[in-house]
Every structure is written in C-alpha cells, then in structure tokens.
Amino acid sequence: MELRTRALQVLLIADPQAKAAAARELHAAATAMTGTPSASPAADGAPITPSPDCGTSPALAPEVWLDTSAILVPETEPPGRQARPRLVAALQVASRSPYTPEGRAALLHAIAHIEFNAINLALDAVWRFPDMPRAYYLDWLRVAAEEALHFTLLDEHLRGLGRAYGDFDAHDGLWTMAMRTAGDVLARMALVPRTLEARGLDATPPLQAKFAKAGDARAVEILGVILRDEVGHVRIGNHWYRHLCRERGLDPVALYPELVERHEAPKLRPPFNLEARGGAGFSDEELAYLRS
C-alpha cells in the first residue's frame, strides 16, 4: 500500500463514518511503517506529541511505503461525500443556539461538518503535493486521523441526541479554500491550517462556555479534545509554512497578507486565543500584531 495513493482513495470515500475509520487505519499503517507517529519538529523545535486514540495500532498491511514524488490523478473529483448534508451558502445556514435541543443538535452538527471537512483537507494535503519531505506526509496523515477521531466523537454524541450527520444544512467554505490553494502548497499551509484552523483555536473556548451553560458536559469534553489537537495541527501548518518560505527565500510575515488577498481568504478578527496561538507556533511578531 502506497500511502499517498491510499490517502487519495480514502479522500474519495463518500460515507463519513467509513472515511473516518479508513483515515485512522491509514495513519496506523504509516505509524507501523515508520515506528513514530510524527517525524517533523514543532515550530519551536520541540517534538510533536501524538494524540492518544488517533489510530496508532500495529501494521494493518504487510507492505506499506511512501512515494513522495508520484504525480497522482484522481479518478473522480474529490472529495467523496454523500448527498447530505445539503450544501448552501454560508449566509443561508441558520443561526444555532445551544440552549434548545434542536439548536444544540444543529450546533454540534456544524462542528461535526467542520471536522469531516478537516479529514478531507488533511488527506488532500497528502496526495496533492509531491516532492515534499517525508515528514510532511506523515504529519498530515496524523492530522487526518485526529480529525477522524474528532468527527467520530461528535457523530456519536449527535446520535445520542437523536440526530445524525447530514440532518442539517451546511456550507462548503473549508473545501472552497482548499480549491483556491490547490496549485501551491505554500498557500495551502498559510491559509488552511494557519488561518481557517487557527480560527477554531479562537472559537472553541466560547463554544465550551455555551455548552457548559446548556448543561452538555460531553460536548465540553469533546471540544477540549479538539482544542488540544488543533493546537498541534496549526503548529504543523506553521512549521511547513516557514519551511517553504525558507526554501523560497520569502519572509513569512510579509508574505501572509499577500496570500490572504490573492486567494480571498477570511480576514483575521478578534477575539483571539493568544495562548493557544502561541502554543501553535505563531511568532512573537505575529502575536504582537494580533494584540494591537
């Protein structure tokens, strides 16, 4: 099993639960191949610690390898997904309050949709961009497995409330940005993990407070797992963004706003979780800008 080819195959799986399971199995196979769940350093040079329960079981295939130079072509247009949830414009998605049973289910569904799309984004980063260091691919396979765990936890909780993923409308903003950055891995690292996923660092503590007020301790617990892991995902994005900037002789701080404008990425807006962003590898200069 070649890991990047398999990542593309998993990306094309339409069934959400099957995709999540396959993403975790793929990471387990990669871990067994290498003997380590992640091979790249964090932005500050510290090793990246894997999340527990993200799929680090023994080898699932007798022969596993990684071809970093292969140019892969999907058989169908990714990502694989079912007809539901119905995708609508972001402004058409109804507002969601956690203080009613229906509103709480709708809000959990929205978060589950983000995590499902995050599986797709991580797998896409693996197959789409050749000629990156081996550690890059292992990092994003790990991210895909952790996003799959997040989706599974939310899906199970949603089912406990009598609803299921697909029951509510959703929007396609995350995948839209993936397509805008499909031609440049540097832009992808800048604008998906460092921008869209980093917004989750800011949004999660207020969401935890709302669910706590609504009496949903399980949702608070799941969001705690997500926040812990997303710090690592954004740190991985920061690491590879700076790696690519060094390779191309570019200033990562000066380049970032240019990429935001070029690819029509969302503008940064407060409040910011500066502690989490610091842990995720944003520089002192970047954090000072957010404080200003």
Short mmCIF file of C-alpha atoms in Angstrom, two decimals:
data_model
loop_
_atom_site.label_atom_id
_atom_site.label_comp_id
_atom_site.label_asym_id
_atom_site.label_seq_id
_atom_site.Cartn_x
_atom_site.Cartn_y
_atom_site.Cartn_z
CA MET A 1 0.00 0.00 0.00
CA GLU A 2 1.47 3.33 -1.08
CA LEU A 3 0.45 5.94 1.48
CA ARG A 4 -0.26 8.93 -0.78
CA THR A 5 -2.25 6.81 -3.21
CA ARG A 6 -4.25 5.40 -0.33
CA ALA A 7 -4.82 8.91 1.05
CA LEU A 8 -6.45 9.86 -2.26
CA GLN A 9 -8.57 6.70 -2.19
CA VAL A 10 -9.75 7.49 1.35
CA LEU A 11 -10.49 11.10 0.34
CA LEU A 12 -12.85 9.76 -2.33
CA ILE A 13 -14.87 7.64 0.13
CA ALA A 14 -18.35 9.18 0.40
CA ASP A 15 -19.61 7.57 3.59
CA PRO A 16 -18.49 9.77 6.53
CA GLN A 17 -18.09 7.00 9.09
CA ALA A 18 -16.23 4.75 6.63
CA LYS A 19 -13.93 7.63 5.66
CA ALA A 20 -13.15 8.39 9.30
CA ALA A 21 -12.34 4.75 10.03
CA ALA A 22 -10.17 4.45 6.91
CA ALA A 23 -8.24 7.63 7.78
CA ARG A 24 -7.38 6.26 11.21
CA GLU A 25 -6.36 2.89 9.73
CA LEU A 26 -4.13 4.66 7.20
CA HIS A 27 -2.33 6.56 9.94
CA ALA A 28 -1.91 3.33 11.90
CA ALA A 29 -0.25 1.73 8.88
CA ALA A 30 2.05 4.73 8.41
CA THR A 31 2.96 4.67 12.09
CA ALA A 32 3.81 0.98 11.95
CA MET A 33 5.95 1.60 8.86
CA THR A 34 7.99 4.37 10.48
CA GLY A 35 7.87 3.42 14.14
CA THR A 36 6.88 7.00 15.05
CA PRO A 37 3.56 8.84 14.68
CA SER A 38 5.08 12.14 13.56
CA ALA A 39 8.51 12.96 12.21
CA SER A 40 8.66 16.72 11.97
CA PRO A 41 9.63 19.13 14.76
CA ALA A 42 7.25 21.73 16.08
CA ALA A 43 7.84 25.33 15.09
CA ASP A 44 9.82 25.89 18.29
CA GLY A 45 11.90 22.75 17.76
CA ALA A 46 10.08 20.59 20.32
CA PRO A 47 8.82 17.17 19.24
CA ILE A 48 5.14 16.94 18.37
CA THR A 49 3.34 14.53 20.69
CA PRO A 50 0.63 12.43 19.05
CA SER A 51 -2.92 12.48 20.31
CA PRO A 52 -3.96 9.28 22.08
CA ASP A 53 -6.59 7.16 20.32
CA CYS A 54 -5.88 8.66 16.89
CA GLY A 55 -5.09 5.35 15.26
CA THR A 56 -1.61 4.18 16.18
CA SER A 57 -2.21 0.43 16.19
CA PRO A 58 0.15 -2.17 14.70
CA ALA A 59 0.56 -2.52 10.95
CA LEU A 60 -2.63 -3.18 9.02
CA ALA A 61 -0.92 -4.13 5.77
CA PRO A 62 2.11 -6.37 5.19
CA GLU A 63 3.74 -3.89 2.80
CA VAL A 64 3.49 -0.12 3.21
CA TRP A 65 5.62 2.52 1.52
CA LEU A 66 5.66 6.22 0.68
CA ASP A 67 6.32 7.66 -2.78
CA THR A 68 6.98 11.37 -2.26
CA SER A 69 7.46 12.16 -5.96
CA ALA A 70 4.43 10.49 -7.57
CA ILE A 71 2.07 12.72 -9.56
CA LEU A 72 -1.38 11.38 -8.68
CA VAL A 73 -4.59 11.91 -10.66
CA PRO A 74 -7.97 11.24 -9.01
CA GLU A 75 -10.45 9.04 -10.84
CA THR A 76 -13.30 11.35 -9.82
CA GLU A 77 -13.41 14.90 -8.49
CA PRO A 78 -12.65 14.94 -4.76
CA PRO A 79 -13.81 14.90 -2.10
CA GLY A 80 -16.14 11.96 -1.75
CA ARG A 81 -19.27 12.91 0.15
CA GLN A 82 -22.90 11.92 0.40
CA ALA A 83 -25.87 13.97 -0.82
CA ARG A 84 -26.48 15.11 2.76
CA PRO A 85 -25.82 17.47 4.35
CA ARG A 86 -27.18 19.81 1.71
CA LEU A 87 -24.54 22.46 0.98
CA VAL A 88 -25.76 26.05 0.89
CA ALA A 89 -24.19 29.50 1.01
CA ALA A 90 -22.78 30.37 4.44
CA LEU A 91 -25.35 33.12 4.94
CA GLN A 92 -28.16 30.60 4.34
CA VAL A 93 -27.08 28.39 7.25
CA ALA A 94 -29.47 29.10 10.10
CA SER A 95 -28.10 30.52 13.35
CA ARG A 96 -27.69 27.91 16.08
CA SER A 97 -28.22 28.27 19.84
CA PRO A 98 -27.18 25.50 22.25
CA TYR A 99 -29.99 26.38 24.67
CA THR A 100 -32.70 24.35 22.91
CA PRO A 101 -32.47 20.66 21.99
CA GLU A 102 -32.78 21.44 18.27
CA GLY A 103 -30.33 24.31 18.41
CA ARG A 104 -27.79 22.26 20.35
CA ALA A 105 -28.01 19.44 17.79
CA ALA A 106 -27.63 21.94 14.94
CA LEU A 107 -24.54 23.49 16.54
CA LEU A 108 -22.95 20.07 17.14
CA HIS A 109 -23.74 19.20 13.53
CA ALA A 110 -21.97 22.35 12.34
CA ILE A 111 -18.86 21.42 14.32
CA ALA A 112 -19.02 17.82 13.05
CA HIS A 113 -19.18 19.19 9.50
CA ILE A 114 -16.02 21.21 10.12
CA GLU A 115 -14.23 18.12 11.42
CA PHE A 116 -15.42 15.98 8.49
CA ASN A 117 -14.08 18.60 6.09
CA ALA A 118 -10.85 18.71 8.07
CA ILE A 119 -10.34 14.99 7.32
CA ASN A 120 -10.68 15.85 3.63
CA LEU A 121 -8.27 18.78 3.89
CA ALA A 122 -5.57 16.72 5.59
CA LEU A 123 -5.87 13.85 3.11
CA ASP A 124 -5.81 16.33 0.24
CA ALA A 125 -2.57 17.83 1.57
CA VAL A 126 -1.03 14.34 1.43
CA TRP A 127 -1.89 13.27 -2.10
CA ARG A 128 -1.97 16.59 -3.94
CA PHE A 129 1.50 18.00 -3.31
CA PRO A 130 4.51 15.91 -4.42
CA ASP A 131 8.19 16.38 -3.60
CA MET A 132 7.76 17.46 -0.01
CA PRO A 133 9.89 15.93 2.76
CA ARG A 134 8.79 12.55 4.04
CA ALA A 135 7.90 14.07 7.42
CA TYR A 136 5.35 16.38 5.77
CA TYR A 137 3.23 13.45 4.61
CA LEU A 138 3.45 11.66 7.94
CA ASP A 139 2.36 14.83 9.72
CA TRP A 140 -0.76 15.25 7.60
CA LEU A 141 -1.68 11.58 7.87
CA ARG A 142 -1.59 12.07 11.62
CA VAL A 143 -3.78 15.17 11.32
CA ALA A 144 -6.29 13.23 9.19
CA ALA A 145 -6.50 10.52 11.85
CA GLU A 146 -7.06 13.02 14.66
CA GLU A 147 -9.72 14.87 12.65
CA ALA A 148 -11.37 11.49 12.06
CA LEU A 149 -11.43 10.90 15.80
CA HIS A 150 -13.00 14.32 16.36
CA PHE A 151 -15.69 13.64 13.77
CA THR A 152 -16.42 10.23 15.28
CA LEU A 153 -16.81 11.65 18.80
CA LEU A 154 -19.17 14.37 17.58
CA ASP A 155 -21.13 11.98 15.36
CA GLU A 156 -21.65 9.59 18.28
CA HIS A 157 -22.77 12.44 20.55
CA LEU A 158 -25.12 13.75 17.88
CA ARG A 159 -26.66 10.28 17.52
CA GLY A 160 -27.17 10.22 21.28
CA LEU A 161 -29.35 13.30 20.84
CA GLY A 162 -31.45 11.53 18.23
CA ARG A 163 -29.91 13.27 15.20
CA ALA A 164 -27.28 12.31 12.63
CA TYR A 165 -24.67 13.96 10.47
CA GLY A 166 -26.49 15.15 7.36
CA ASP A 167 -29.68 16.22 9.16
CA PHE A 168 -28.90 19.95 8.88
CA ASP A 169 -27.71 22.18 6.05
CA ALA A 170 -24.03 23.16 5.94
CA HIS A 171 -21.69 25.32 3.86
CA ASP A 172 -18.56 24.46 1.90
CA GLY A 173 -16.18 27.25 2.94
CA LEU A 174 -13.32 24.99 4.03
CA TRP A 175 -13.20 22.99 0.82
CA THR A 176 -13.56 26.18 -1.22
CA MET A 177 -10.29 27.43 0.27
CA ALA A 178 -8.69 24.07 -0.45
CA MET A 179 -9.53 24.51 -4.13
CA ARG A 180 -8.27 28.09 -4.18
CA THR A 181 -4.90 26.89 -2.88
CA ALA A 182 -4.73 23.65 -4.87
CA GLY A 183 -1.88 24.92 -7.04
CA ASP A 184 0.55 25.92 -4.28
CA VAL A 185 1.42 24.01 -1.13
CA LEU A 186 2.81 27.18 0.48
CA ALA A 187 -0.54 28.96 0.05
CA ARG A 188 -2.31 25.87 1.39
CA MET A 189 -0.21 25.83 4.55
CA ALA A 190 -0.71 29.58 5.04
CA LEU A 191 -4.45 29.72 4.54
CA VAL A 192 -5.88 26.40 5.74
CA PRO A 193 -4.09 25.41 8.97
CA ARG A 194 -2.71 28.87 9.82
CA THR A 195 -5.95 30.72 9.02
CA LEU A 196 -9.08 28.55 8.95
CA GLU A 197 -7.99 26.01 11.56
CA ALA A 198 -6.45 28.73 13.70
CA ARG A 199 -9.88 30.38 13.87
CA GLY A 200 -11.00 27.24 15.66
CA LEU A 201 -8.48 27.94 18.41
CA ASP A 202 -10.23 31.26 18.97
CA ALA A 203 -13.79 29.93 18.70
CA THR A 204 -13.57 26.80 20.84
CA PRO A 205 -13.37 28.26 24.40
CA PRO A 206 -16.51 30.41 23.89
CA LEU A 207 -18.30 27.38 22.48
CA GLN A 208 -17.28 25.33 25.51
CA ALA A 209 -18.72 28.01 27.77
CA LYS A 210 -22.03 27.93 25.87
CA PHE A 211 -22.31 24.15 26.02
CA ALA A 212 -21.43 24.20 29.73
CA LYS A 213 -24.20 26.72 30.34
CA ALA A 214 -26.57 24.48 28.38
CA GLY A 215 -25.60 21.52 30.60
CA ASP A 216 -23.88 19.48 27.89
CA ALA A 217 -20.76 18.24 29.68
CA ARG A 218 -19.98 15.71 26.96
CA ALA A 219 -19.82 18.43 24.29
CA VAL A 220 -17.47 20.44 26.51
CA GLU A 221 -15.25 17.36 26.91
CA ILE A 222 -15.16 16.66 23.16
CA LEU A 223 -14.31 20.28 22.39
CA GLY A 224 -11.44 20.01 24.87
CA VAL A 225 -10.01 17.10 22.88
CA ILE A 226 -10.45 19.06 19.65
CA LEU A 227 -8.77 22.19 21.02
CA ARG A 228 -5.80 20.19 22.32
CA ASP A 229 -5.26 18.52 18.96
CA GLU A 230 -5.91 21.61 16.84
CA VAL A 231 -3.03 23.40 18.56
CA GLY A 232 -0.81 20.66 17.15
CA HIS A 233 -2.40 20.86 13.70
CA VAL A 234 -1.86 24.59 13.44
CA ARG A 235 1.70 24.11 14.71
CA ILE A 236 2.29 21.63 11.89
CA GLY A 237 0.93 24.19 9.41
CA ASN A 238 3.21 26.87 10.84
CA HIS A 239 6.21 24.55 10.62
CA TRP A 240 5.69 23.70 6.96
CA TYR A 241 4.73 27.25 6.00
CA ARG A 242 8.02 28.54 7.40
CA HIS A 243 9.92 25.63 5.87
CA LEU A 244 8.57 26.53 2.43
CA CYS A 245 9.23 30.24 2.94
CA ARG A 246 12.86 29.47 3.82
CA GLU A 247 13.19 27.29 0.73
CA ARG A 248 11.84 30.06 -1.50
CA GLY A 249 13.66 32.92 0.24
CA LEU A 250 10.43 34.59 1.38
CA ASP A 251 9.55 36.49 4.56
CA PRO A 252 6.66 34.54 6.15
CA VAL A 253 5.23 37.56 7.97
CA ALA A 254 5.32 39.90 4.96
CA LEU A 255 4.03 37.21 2.60
CA TYR A 256 0.98 36.23 4.63
CA PRO A 257 -1.26 39.28 3.90
CA GLU A 258 -0.36 38.99 0.21
CA LEU A 259 -1.62 35.39 0.19
CA VAL A 260 -4.80 36.40 2.03
CA GLU A 261 -5.59 38.96 -0.67
CA ARG A 262 -4.55 36.74 -3.59
CA HIS A 263 -6.69 33.79 -2.51
CA GLU A 264 -9.56 35.76 -0.92
CA ALA A 265 -9.07 34.21 2.49
CA PRO A 266 -11.05 35.38 5.53
CA LYS A 267 -9.56 38.34 7.37
CA LEU A 268 -8.41 37.82 10.95
CA ARG A 269 -10.87 39.12 13.51
CA PRO A 270 -10.87 39.13 17.34
CA PRO A 271 -11.20 37.78 19.93
CA PHE A 272 -8.01 35.75 19.63
CA ASN A 273 -6.92 32.86 21.82
CA LEU A 274 -3.37 34.14 22.12
CA GLU A 275 -2.24 31.39 24.50
CA ALA A 276 -3.33 28.65 22.09
CA ARG A 277 -1.91 30.53 19.10
CA GLY A 278 1.41 30.86 20.91
CA GLY A 279 1.40 27.14 21.58
CA ALA A 280 0.58 26.58 17.91
CA GLY A 281 3.79 28.26 16.81
CA PHE A 282 2.79 31.78 15.86
CA SER A 283 5.75 34.08 16.31
CA ASP A 284 6.03 36.88 18.86
CA GLU A 285 5.76 39.34 15.97
CA GLU A 286 2.53 37.77 14.76
CA LEU A 287 1.04 37.66 18.27
CA ALA A 288 2.00 41.30 18.86
CA TYR A 289 0.14 42.24 15.67
CA LEU A 290 -2.98 40.46 16.93
CA ARG A 291 -2.76 42.27 20.25
CA SER A 292 -2.54 45.69 18.56
#
